[in-house]
mmCIF file of C-alpha atoms in Angstrom:
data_model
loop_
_atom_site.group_PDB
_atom_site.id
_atom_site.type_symbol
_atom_site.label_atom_id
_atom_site.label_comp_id
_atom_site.label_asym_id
_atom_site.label_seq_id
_atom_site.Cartn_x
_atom_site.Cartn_y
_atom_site.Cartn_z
ATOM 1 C CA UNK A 70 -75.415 205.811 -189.332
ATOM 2 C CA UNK A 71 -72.417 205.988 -186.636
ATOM 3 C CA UNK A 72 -72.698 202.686 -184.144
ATOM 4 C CA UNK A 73 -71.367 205.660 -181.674
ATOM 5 C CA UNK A 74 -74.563 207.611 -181.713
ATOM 6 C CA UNK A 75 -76.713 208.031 -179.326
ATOM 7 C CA UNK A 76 -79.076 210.980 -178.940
ATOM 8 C CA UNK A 77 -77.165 213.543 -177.507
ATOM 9 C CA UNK A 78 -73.844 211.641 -177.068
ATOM 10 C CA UNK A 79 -71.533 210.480 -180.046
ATOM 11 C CA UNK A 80 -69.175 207.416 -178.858
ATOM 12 C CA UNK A 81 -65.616 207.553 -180.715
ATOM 13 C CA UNK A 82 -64.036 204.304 -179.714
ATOM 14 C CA UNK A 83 -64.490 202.544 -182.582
ATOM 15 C CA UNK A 84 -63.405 205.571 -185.064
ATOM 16 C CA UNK A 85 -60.274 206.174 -182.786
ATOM 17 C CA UNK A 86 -59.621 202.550 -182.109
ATOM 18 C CA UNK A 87 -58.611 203.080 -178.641
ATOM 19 C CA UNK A 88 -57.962 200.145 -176.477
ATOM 20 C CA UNK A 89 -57.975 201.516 -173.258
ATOM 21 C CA UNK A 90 -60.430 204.894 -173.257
ATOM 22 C CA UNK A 91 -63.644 205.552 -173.928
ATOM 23 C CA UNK A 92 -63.948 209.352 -175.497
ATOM 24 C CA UNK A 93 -66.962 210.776 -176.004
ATOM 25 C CA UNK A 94 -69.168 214.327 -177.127
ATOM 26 C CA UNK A 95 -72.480 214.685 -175.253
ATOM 27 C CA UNK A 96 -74.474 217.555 -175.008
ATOM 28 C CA UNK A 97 -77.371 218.748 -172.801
ATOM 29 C CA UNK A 98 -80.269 220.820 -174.349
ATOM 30 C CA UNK A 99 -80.475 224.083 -172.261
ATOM 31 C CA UNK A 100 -81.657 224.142 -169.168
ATOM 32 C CA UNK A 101 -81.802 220.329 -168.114
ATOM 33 C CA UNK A 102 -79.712 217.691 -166.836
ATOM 34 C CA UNK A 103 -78.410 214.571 -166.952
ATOM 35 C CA UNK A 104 -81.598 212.467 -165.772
ATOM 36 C CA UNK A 105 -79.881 210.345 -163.988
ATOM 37 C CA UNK A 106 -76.600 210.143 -161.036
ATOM 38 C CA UNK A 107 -74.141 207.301 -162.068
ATOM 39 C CA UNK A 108 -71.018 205.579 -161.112
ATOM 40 C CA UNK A 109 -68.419 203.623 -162.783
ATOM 41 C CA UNK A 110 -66.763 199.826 -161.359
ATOM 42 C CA UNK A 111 -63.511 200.486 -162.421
ATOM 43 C CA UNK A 112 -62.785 203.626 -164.971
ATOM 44 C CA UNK A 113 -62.933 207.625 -163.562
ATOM 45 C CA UNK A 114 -63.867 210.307 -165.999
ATOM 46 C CA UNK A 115 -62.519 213.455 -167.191
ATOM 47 C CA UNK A 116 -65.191 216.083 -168.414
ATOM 48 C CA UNK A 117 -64.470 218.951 -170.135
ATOM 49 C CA UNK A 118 -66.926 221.443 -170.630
ATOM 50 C CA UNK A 119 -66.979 222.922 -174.253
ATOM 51 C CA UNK A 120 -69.867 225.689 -174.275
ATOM 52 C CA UNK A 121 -73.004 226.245 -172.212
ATOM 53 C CA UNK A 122 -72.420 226.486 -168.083
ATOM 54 C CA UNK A 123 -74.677 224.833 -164.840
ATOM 55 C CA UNK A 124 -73.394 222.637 -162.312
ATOM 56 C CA UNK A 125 -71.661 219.540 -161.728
ATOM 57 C CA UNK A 126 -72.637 217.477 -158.536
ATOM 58 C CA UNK A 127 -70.454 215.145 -157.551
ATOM 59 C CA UNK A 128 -71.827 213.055 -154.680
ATOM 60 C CA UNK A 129 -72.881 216.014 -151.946
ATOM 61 C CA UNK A 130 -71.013 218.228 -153.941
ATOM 62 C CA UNK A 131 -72.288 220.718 -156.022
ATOM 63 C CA UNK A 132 -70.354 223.668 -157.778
ATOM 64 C CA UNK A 133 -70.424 225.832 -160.994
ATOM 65 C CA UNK A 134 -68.988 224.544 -164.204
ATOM 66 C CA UNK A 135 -68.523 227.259 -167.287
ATOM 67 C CA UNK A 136 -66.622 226.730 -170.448
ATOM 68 C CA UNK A 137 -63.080 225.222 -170.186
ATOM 69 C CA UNK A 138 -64.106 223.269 -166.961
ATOM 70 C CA UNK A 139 -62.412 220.203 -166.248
ATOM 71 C CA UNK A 140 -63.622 218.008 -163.682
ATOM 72 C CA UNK A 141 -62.044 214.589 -162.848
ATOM 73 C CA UNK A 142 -64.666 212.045 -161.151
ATOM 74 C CA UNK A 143 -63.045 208.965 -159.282
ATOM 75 C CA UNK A 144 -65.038 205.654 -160.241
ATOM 76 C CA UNK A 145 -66.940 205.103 -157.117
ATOM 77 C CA UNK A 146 -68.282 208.827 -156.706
ATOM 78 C CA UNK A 147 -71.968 209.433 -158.087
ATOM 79 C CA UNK A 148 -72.202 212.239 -160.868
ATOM 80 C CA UNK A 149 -74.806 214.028 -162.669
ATOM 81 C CA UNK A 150 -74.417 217.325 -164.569
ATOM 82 C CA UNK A 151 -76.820 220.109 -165.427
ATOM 83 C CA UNK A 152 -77.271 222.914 -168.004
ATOM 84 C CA UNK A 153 -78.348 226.652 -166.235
ATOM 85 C CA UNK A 154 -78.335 228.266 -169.479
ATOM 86 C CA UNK A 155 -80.072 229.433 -172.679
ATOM 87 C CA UNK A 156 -77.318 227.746 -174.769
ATOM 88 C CA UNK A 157 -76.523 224.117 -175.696
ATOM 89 C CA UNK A 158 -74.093 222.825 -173.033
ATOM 90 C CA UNK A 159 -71.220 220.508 -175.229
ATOM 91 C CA UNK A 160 -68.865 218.545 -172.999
ATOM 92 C CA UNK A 161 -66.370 216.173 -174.121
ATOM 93 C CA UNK A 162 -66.199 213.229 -171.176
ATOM 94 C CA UNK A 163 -62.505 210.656 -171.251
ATOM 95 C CA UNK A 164 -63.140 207.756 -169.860
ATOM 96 C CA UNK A 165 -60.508 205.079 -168.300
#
């Protein structure tokens, strides 16, 4: 079994031996979201949407997101992310 795996997310900083990202594939089951708003101490994130489209919210902002999306989040800003869809939303998130 890959140490990266979690449900719905697959980790690839071990396989990639990066030293200073984190680089990861998540996906959200259609129509739900991320149960949860986070933030990050030090590291911002770049996601990148892959299929599927919803909305990103992004402390008291919320917009669309659709395939080829790219959002950049600084580390102090709270995030969540949701699918609006019938289809699978992939994203691919770069953390550092």
């Amino acid at each position: 079994m890959n140490k990266g795996l979690i449900e719905g997310k697959v980790f690839l900083k071990e396989e990639t031996k990066v030293t200073g990202t984190e680089i990861s594939f998540n996906s959200l089951p259609t129509r739900t979201e991320q149960p949860y708003f986070h933030i990050h101490r030090k590291n911002e994130e770049t996601y990148i949407i892959l299929t599927g489209a919803g909305f990103f919210l992004v402390d008291e902002d919320c917009f669309d997101i659709q395939v080829g999306s790219v959002i950049r989040i600084e580390p102090h800003e709270k995030r969540s992310i949701r699918d609006s869809t019938g289809e699978t939303m992939i994203y691919m998130v770069v953390q550092s």
